[in-house]
mmCIF file of C-alpha atoms in Angstrom:
data_model
loop_
_atom_site.group_PDB
_atom_site.id
_atom_site.type_symbol
_atom_site.label_atom_id
_atom_site.label_comp_id
_atom_site.label_asym_id
_atom_site.label_seq_id
_atom_site.Cartn_x
_atom_site.Cartn_y
_atom_site.Cartn_z
ATOM 1 C CA UNK A 1 86.036 240.607 208.503
ATOM 2 C CA UNK A 2 82.604 239.774 207.149
ATOM 3 C CA UNK A 3 79.891 237.926 209.100
ATOM 4 C CA UNK A 4 76.937 236.207 207.416
ATOM 5 C CA UNK A 5 74.106 234.910 209.596
ATOM 6 C CA UNK A 6 72.560 231.589 208.544
ATOM 7 C CA UNK A 7 69.141 230.755 210.027
ATOM 8 C CA UNK A 8 68.937 227.067 210.971
ATOM 9 C CA UNK A 9 66.327 224.738 212.474
ATOM 10 C CA UNK A 10 63.414 226.691 213.973
ATOM 11 C CA UNK A 11 65.188 229.685 215.524
ATOM 12 C CA UNK A 12 68.927 228.923 215.618
ATOM 13 C CA UNK A 13 71.676 230.955 214.019
ATOM 14 C CA UNK A 14 74.880 229.618 212.518
ATOM 15 C CA UNK A 15 77.428 232.158 211.330
ATOM 16 C CA UNK A 16 79.962 232.244 208.519
ATOM 17 C CA UNK A 17 82.953 234.465 209.304
ATOM 18 C CA UNK A 18 85.074 235.431 206.301
ATOM 19 C CA UNK A 19 88.567 236.880 206.140
ATOM 20 C CA UNK A 20 87.915 238.951 203.025
ATOM 21 C CA UNK A 21 91.567 239.198 202.006
ATOM 22 C CA UNK A 22 92.201 235.434 201.818
ATOM 23 C CA UNK A 23 88.582 234.183 201.520
ATOM 24 C CA UNK A 24 89.242 231.770 204.363
ATOM 25 C CA UNK A 25 86.231 231.086 206.569
ATOM 26 C CA UNK A 26 85.161 229.849 209.968
ATOM 27 C CA UNK A 27 81.673 228.692 210.829
ATOM 28 C CA UNK A 28 80.061 229.011 214.242
ATOM 29 C CA UNK A 29 77.732 226.167 215.333
ATOM 30 C CA UNK A 30 76.994 224.642 211.894
ATOM 31 C CA UNK A 31 74.005 222.522 212.937
ATOM 32 C CA UNK A 32 72.872 222.272 209.278
ATOM 33 C CA UNK A 33 76.195 221.614 207.505
ATOM 34 C CA UNK A 34 74.852 221.421 203.941
ATOM 35 C CA UNK A 35 73.202 224.824 204.280
ATOM 36 C CA UNK A 36 76.379 226.363 205.728
ATOM 37 C CA UNK A 37 78.585 224.863 203.018
ATOM 38 C CA UNK A 38 76.189 226.181 200.362
ATOM 39 C CA UNK A 39 76.554 229.728 201.723
ATOM 40 C CA UNK A 40 80.336 229.313 201.815
ATOM 41 C CA UNK A 41 80.391 228.207 198.157
ATOM 42 C CA UNK A 42 78.173 231.121 197.097
ATOM 43 C CA UNK A 43 80.727 233.460 198.650
ATOM 44 C CA UNK A 44 83.807 231.653 197.333
ATOM 45 C CA UNK A 45 84.947 230.784 200.854
ATOM 46 C CA UNK A 46 87.442 228.093 201.845
ATOM 47 C CA UNK A 47 86.179 226.707 205.165
ATOM 48 C CA UNK A 48 88.978 226.127 207.668
ATOM 49 C CA UNK A 49 87.469 226.124 211.161
ATOM 50 C CA UNK A 50 84.369 225.204 213.119
ATOM 51 C CA UNK A 51 83.885 227.235 216.304
ATOM 52 C CA UNK A 52 81.474 225.367 218.605
ATOM 53 C CA UNK A 53 80.016 227.331 221.495
ATOM 54 C CA UNK A 54 78.704 224.351 223.488
ATOM 55 C CA UNK A 55 77.754 220.699 223.337
ATOM 56 C CA UNK A 56 73.956 220.914 222.914
ATOM 57 C CA UNK A 57 72.810 219.121 219.757
ATOM 58 C CA UNK A 58 71.323 222.224 218.120
ATOM 59 C CA UNK A 59 74.808 223.782 218.134
ATOM 60 C CA UNK A 60 77.237 220.839 217.901
ATOM 61 C CA UNK A 61 75.015 218.314 216.105
ATOM 62 C CA UNK A 62 76.404 219.074 212.640
ATOM 63 C CA UNK A 63 80.070 218.753 213.511
ATOM 64 C CA UNK A 64 80.620 215.138 212.447
ATOM 65 C CA UNK A 65 78.814 215.718 209.152
ATOM 66 C CA UNK A 66 80.768 218.852 208.285
ATOM 67 C CA UNK A 67 83.996 216.909 208.920
ATOM 68 C CA UNK A 68 82.856 214.390 206.303
ATOM 69 C CA UNK A 69 81.902 217.108 203.827
ATOM 70 C CA UNK A 70 84.977 219.305 204.369
ATOM 71 C CA UNK A 71 87.978 217.001 204.875
ATOM 72 C CA UNK A 72 90.638 218.464 207.143
ATOM 73 C CA UNK A 73 88.420 221.088 208.769
ATOM 74 C CA UNK A 74 89.324 221.751 212.402
ATOM 75 C CA UNK A 75 86.539 221.625 214.975
ATOM 76 C CA UNK A 76 87.069 223.668 218.133
ATOM 77 C CA UNK A 77 85.157 223.411 221.404
ATOM 78 C CA UNK A 78 85.537 223.895 225.132
ATOM 79 C CA UNK A 79 87.909 221.460 226.824
ATOM 80 C CA UNK A 80 85.366 220.438 229.477
ATOM 81 C CA UNK A 81 82.260 220.512 227.300
ATOM 82 C CA UNK A 82 82.414 217.150 225.500
ATOM 83 C CA UNK A 83 81.651 218.711 222.111
ATOM 84 C CA UNK A 84 80.665 216.271 219.381
ATOM 85 C CA UNK A 85 83.308 215.926 216.665
ATOM 86 C CA UNK A 86 85.800 218.160 218.462
ATOM 87 C CA UNK A 87 89.357 217.936 217.088
ATOM 88 C CA UNK A 88 90.891 220.833 219.060
ATOM 89 C CA UNK A 89 89.976 221.549 222.682
ATOM 90 C CA UNK A 90 90.093 225.112 223.944
ATOM 91 C CA UNK A 91 90.853 226.681 227.305
ATOM 92 C CA UNK A 92 89.961 230.191 228.390
ATOM 93 C CA UNK A 93 92.312 232.668 226.723
ATOM 94 C CA UNK A 94 93.433 230.401 223.879
ATOM 95 C CA UNK A 95 94.100 232.281 220.629
ATOM 96 C CA UNK A 96 93.486 231.274 217.013
ATOM 97 C CA UNK A 97 93.737 233.070 213.694
ATOM 98 C CA UNK A 98 91.786 232.994 210.450
ATOM 99 C CA UNK A 99 93.339 234.163 207.203
ATOM 100 C CA UNK A 100 95.585 237.224 207.410
ATOM 101 C CA UNK A 101 93.488 239.614 209.462
ATOM 102 C CA UNK A 102 91.211 237.833 211.951
ATOM 103 C CA UNK A 103 92.258 236.952 215.483
ATOM 104 C CA UNK A 104 90.051 234.729 217.633
ATOM 105 C CA UNK A 105 90.109 234.685 221.438
ATOM 106 C CA UNK A 106 88.441 231.860 223.376
ATOM 107 C CA UNK A 107 86.440 233.078 226.386
ATOM 108 C CA UNK A 108 85.154 230.519 228.883
ATOM 109 C CA UNK A 109 81.586 231.630 229.677
ATOM 110 C CA UNK A 110 80.123 228.801 231.768
ATOM 111 C CA UNK A 111 76.675 228.298 233.282
ATOM 112 C CA UNK A 112 74.347 227.228 230.449
ATOM 113 C CA UNK A 113 76.901 224.437 230.029
ATOM 114 C CA UNK A 114 80.005 224.003 232.149
ATOM 115 C CA UNK A 115 82.402 224.362 229.220
ATOM 116 C CA UNK A 116 80.581 226.972 227.136
ATOM 117 C CA UNK A 117 82.921 229.092 224.985
ATOM 118 C CA UNK A 118 82.255 232.534 223.535
ATOM 119 C CA UNK A 119 84.494 233.598 220.655
ATOM 120 C CA UNK A 120 85.799 237.166 220.489
ATOM 121 C CA UNK A 121 87.008 238.128 217.005
ATOM 122 C CA UNK A 122 88.987 241.145 215.929
ATOM 123 C CA UNK A 123 89.787 242.142 212.370
ATOM 124 C CA UNK A 124 91.713 245.006 210.856
ATOM 125 C CA UNK A 125 92.134 248.324 212.657
ATOM 126 C CA UNK A 126 88.971 250.372 212.453
ATOM 127 C CA UNK A 127 86.637 247.374 212.228
ATOM 128 C CA UNK A 128 84.240 246.687 215.086
ATOM 129 C CA UNK A 129 85.081 243.439 216.871
ATOM 130 C CA UNK A 130 82.523 240.649 217.153
ATOM 131 C CA UNK A 131 81.630 238.112 219.828
ATOM 132 C CA UNK A 132 79.744 234.877 219.226
ATOM 133 C CA UNK A 133 77.975 234.082 222.476
ATOM 134 C CA UNK A 134 76.038 230.886 221.765
ATOM 135 C CA UNK A 135 73.468 230.392 224.526
ATOM 136 C CA UNK A 136 75.266 232.377 227.244
ATOM 137 C CA UNK A 137 74.190 235.838 226.069
ATOM 138 C CA UNK A 138 71.124 236.439 223.909
ATOM 139 C CA UNK A 139 69.886 239.806 222.750
ATOM 140 C CA UNK A 140 68.262 241.087 225.981
ATOM 141 C CA UNK A 141 68.539 237.695 227.653
ATOM 142 C CA UNK A 142 70.683 234.767 228.720
ATOM 143 C CA UNK A 143 70.526 230.988 228.578
ATOM 144 C CA UNK A 144 69.047 228.827 231.296
ATOM 145 C CA UNK A 145 71.377 227.784 234.107
ATOM 146 C CA UNK A 146 71.420 224.135 233.022
ATOM 147 C CA UNK A 147 74.896 223.204 234.277
ATOM 148 C CA UNK A 148 75.938 226.164 236.406
ATOM 149 C CA UNK A 149 75.110 228.780 239.001
ATOM 150 C CA UNK A 150 74.070 232.412 239.208
ATOM 151 C CA UNK A 151 77.618 233.194 240.329
ATOM 152 C CA UNK A 152 78.987 231.686 237.108
ATOM 153 C CA UNK A 153 76.485 233.499 234.905
ATOM 154 C CA UNK A 154 77.296 236.757 236.660
ATOM 155 C CA UNK A 155 80.984 236.222 235.918
ATOM 156 C CA UNK A 156 80.263 235.237 232.309
ATOM 157 C CA UNK A 157 77.863 238.095 231.530
ATOM 158 C CA UNK A 158 78.712 240.972 233.838
ATOM 159 C CA UNK A 159 82.484 240.512 234.044
ATOM 160 C CA UNK A 160 83.816 238.617 231.007
ATOM 161 C CA UNK A 161 81.442 239.789 228.259
ATOM 162 C CA UNK A 162 80.602 243.187 229.779
ATOM 163 C CA UNK A 163 84.301 244.075 229.757
ATOM 164 C CA UNK A 164 84.545 243.786 225.955
ATOM 165 C CA UNK A 165 84.642 247.064 224.004
ATOM 166 C CA UNK A 166 81.173 248.623 223.846
ATOM 167 C CA UNK A 167 80.978 248.640 220.007
ATOM 168 C CA UNK A 168 81.563 244.839 219.924
ATOM 169 C CA UNK A 169 78.930 243.220 217.694
ATOM 170 C CA UNK A 170 77.031 240.487 219.567
ATOM 171 C CA UNK A 171 75.994 237.414 217.567
ATOM 172 C CA UNK A 172 73.976 234.958 219.662
ATOM 173 C CA UNK A 173 72.709 231.435 219.075
ATOM 174 C CA UNK A 174 68.951 232.025 218.791
ATOM 175 C CA UNK A 175 66.351 234.522 217.624
ATOM 176 C CA UNK A 176 64.621 235.128 220.975
ATOM 177 C CA UNK A 177 64.803 238.917 221.033
ATOM 178 C CA UNK A 178 61.146 239.956 221.027
ATOM 179 C CA UNK A 179 60.211 237.663 223.919
ATOM 180 C CA UNK A 180 63.345 238.631 225.821
ATOM 181 C CA UNK A 181 62.536 242.339 225.540
ATOM 182 C CA UNK A 182 58.926 241.750 226.529
ATOM 183 C CA UNK A 183 60.201 240.088 229.690
ATOM 184 C CA UNK A 184 62.791 242.834 230.219
ATOM 185 C CA UNK A 185 59.911 245.313 230.361
ATOM 186 C CA UNK A 186 58.500 243.446 233.373
ATOM 187 C CA UNK A 187 61.786 244.075 235.209
ATOM 188 C CA UNK A 188 62.273 247.687 234.080
ATOM 189 C CA UNK A 189 58.947 249.057 232.822
ATOM 190 C CA UNK A 190 60.311 252.615 232.732
ATOM 191 C CA UNK A 191 63.411 251.821 230.675
ATOM 192 C CA UNK A 192 62.825 253.723 227.425
ATOM 193 C CA UNK A 193 65.669 251.960 225.620
ATOM 194 C CA UNK A 194 63.986 248.589 226.214
ATOM 195 C CA UNK A 195 60.690 249.909 224.790
ATOM 196 C CA UNK A 196 62.438 251.404 221.771
ATOM 197 C CA UNK A 197 64.370 248.238 221.022
ATOM 198 C CA UNK A 198 61.260 246.074 221.445
ATOM 199 C CA UNK A 199 59.387 248.185 218.912
ATOM 200 C CA UNK A 200 62.313 247.910 216.494
ATOM 201 C CA UNK A 201 62.659 244.136 217.043
ATOM 202 C CA UNK A 202 58.964 243.549 216.389
ATOM 203 C CA UNK A 203 59.226 245.486 213.125
ATOM 204 C CA UNK A 204 62.299 243.460 212.118
ATOM 205 C CA UNK A 205 60.556 240.147 212.743
ATOM 206 C CA UNK A 206 57.352 241.228 211.001
ATOM 207 C CA UNK A 207 59.543 242.011 207.980
ATOM 208 C CA UNK A 208 61.257 238.617 208.205
ATOM 209 C CA UNK A 209 64.551 240.215 209.255
ATOM 210 C CA UNK A 210 66.901 239.196 212.084
ATOM 211 C CA UNK A 211 67.528 241.187 215.252
ATOM 212 C CA UNK A 212 71.236 240.364 215.334
ATOM 213 C CA UNK A 213 73.759 241.726 215.770
ATOM 214 C CA UNK A 214 73.324 243.650 218.985
ATOM 215 C CA UNK A 215 76.265 245.374 220.666
ATOM 216 C CA UNK A 216 77.748 245.121 224.142
ATOM 217 C CA UNK A 217 76.687 248.725 224.695
ATOM 218 C CA UNK A 218 73.059 247.949 223.784
ATOM 219 C CA UNK A 219 73.059 244.898 226.060
ATOM 220 C CA UNK A 220 74.303 246.987 228.983
ATOM 221 C CA UNK A 221 71.374 249.330 228.332
ATOM 222 C CA UNK A 222 68.573 246.806 227.778
ATOM 223 C CA UNK A 223 69.497 243.327 229.051
ATOM 224 C CA UNK A 224 68.187 242.831 232.612
ATOM 225 C CA UNK A 225 70.731 240.101 233.307
ATOM 226 C CA UNK A 226 73.639 242.370 232.402
ATOM 227 C CA UNK A 227 72.095 245.187 234.459
ATOM 228 C CA UNK A 228 72.021 243.214 237.718
ATOM 229 C CA UNK A 229 74.898 245.398 238.975
ATOM 230 C CA UNK A 230 72.642 248.449 239.058
ATOM 231 C CA UNK A 231 71.100 249.377 242.435
ATOM 232 C CA UNK A 232 67.812 250.366 240.780
ATOM 233 C CA UNK A 233 67.490 246.940 239.133
ATOM 234 C CA UNK A 234 68.339 245.171 242.407
ATOM 235 C CA UNK A 235 65.698 247.262 244.149
ATOM 236 C CA UNK A 236 63.108 246.416 241.486
ATOM 237 C CA UNK A 237 63.548 242.692 242.158
ATOM 238 C CA UNK A 238 63.985 243.004 245.941
ATOM 239 C CA UNK A 239 67.642 242.011 246.129
ATOM 240 C CA UNK A 240 70.746 243.508 247.708
ATOM 241 C CA UNK A 241 73.553 242.107 245.529
ATOM 242 C CA UNK A 242 74.186 241.623 241.807
ATOM 243 C CA UNK A 243 74.324 237.820 242.029
ATOM 244 C CA UNK A 244 71.106 237.680 244.053
ATOM 245 C CA UNK A 245 69.418 239.943 241.513
ATOM 246 C CA UNK A 246 70.641 237.839 238.599
ATOM 247 C CA UNK A 247 69.338 234.668 240.275
ATOM 248 C CA UNK A 248 65.969 236.286 240.988
ATOM 249 C CA UNK A 249 65.594 237.626 237.441
ATOM 250 C CA UNK A 250 66.404 234.187 236.028
ATOM 251 C CA UNK A 251 63.825 232.540 238.301
ATOM 252 C CA UNK A 252 61.238 235.077 237.190
ATOM 253 C CA UNK A 253 62.105 234.433 233.559
ATOM 254 C CA UNK A 254 61.835 230.665 234.093
ATOM 255 C CA UNK A 255 58.311 231.128 235.471
ATOM 256 C CA UNK A 256 57.205 233.911 233.142
ATOM 257 C CA UNK A 257 54.044 232.883 231.340
ATOM 258 C CA UNK A 258 54.839 234.961 228.287
ATOM 259 C CA UNK A 259 57.368 232.336 227.196
ATOM 260 C CA UNK A 260 56.767 228.653 226.655
ATOM 261 C CA UNK A 261 60.082 227.690 225.029
ATOM 262 C CA UNK A 262 61.970 225.622 227.660
ATOM 263 C CA UNK A 263 65.369 226.557 226.187
ATOM 264 C CA UNK A 264 64.995 230.292 226.818
#
């Protein structure tokens, strides 16, 4: 299994996933279809699937166009998310395959949108799995609670995604890492792993390089939203339960003056 990140729009990521044995490919959130198809051609890839994380235009807005450009391509999306161009609706736990070696598991991770899907991919034995989290889980952050509740985000982040194997590579929908880690420092100023990752992320961006992928293990160490279970984090934000802490951290993030992007 090979994953190629494709920067799109201002700060979005689309991803090309390749089964290297068969050269069959899937693309996650191809908001700029021509760019994605160009990368597929450069790599000799036969595009078979579109995996849409959620219905927002900067993720699903290229679906109709890619169907025109790649006749017969299947477009997957959450069954309750009203995804543009969707040909195949997914429920939590649905399974797909790509080529000979890649298995795809649909995980319902609602809150940012009510039907948001994260895609968990496994390849051959010995390969690290990957999860494509759209706008549910960012590196060191999470999406705004546009269509859901803190209870749903807790389930999505701290139960569903946190239970994936720790080496799982995390590929999210946007490059928000530096700002997310700067905010994370306001929640846990003594967390050395946050400081170390922020320094690394700033160097990456200054060099024009991405900060993805992360891993589930790194997120459990540095992402304040995925650390809401921890008593010391709850105490820092004056809460007595994980869901309360998650809600409070999100409210602080929404009001944090270090960030002006309304999508964060």
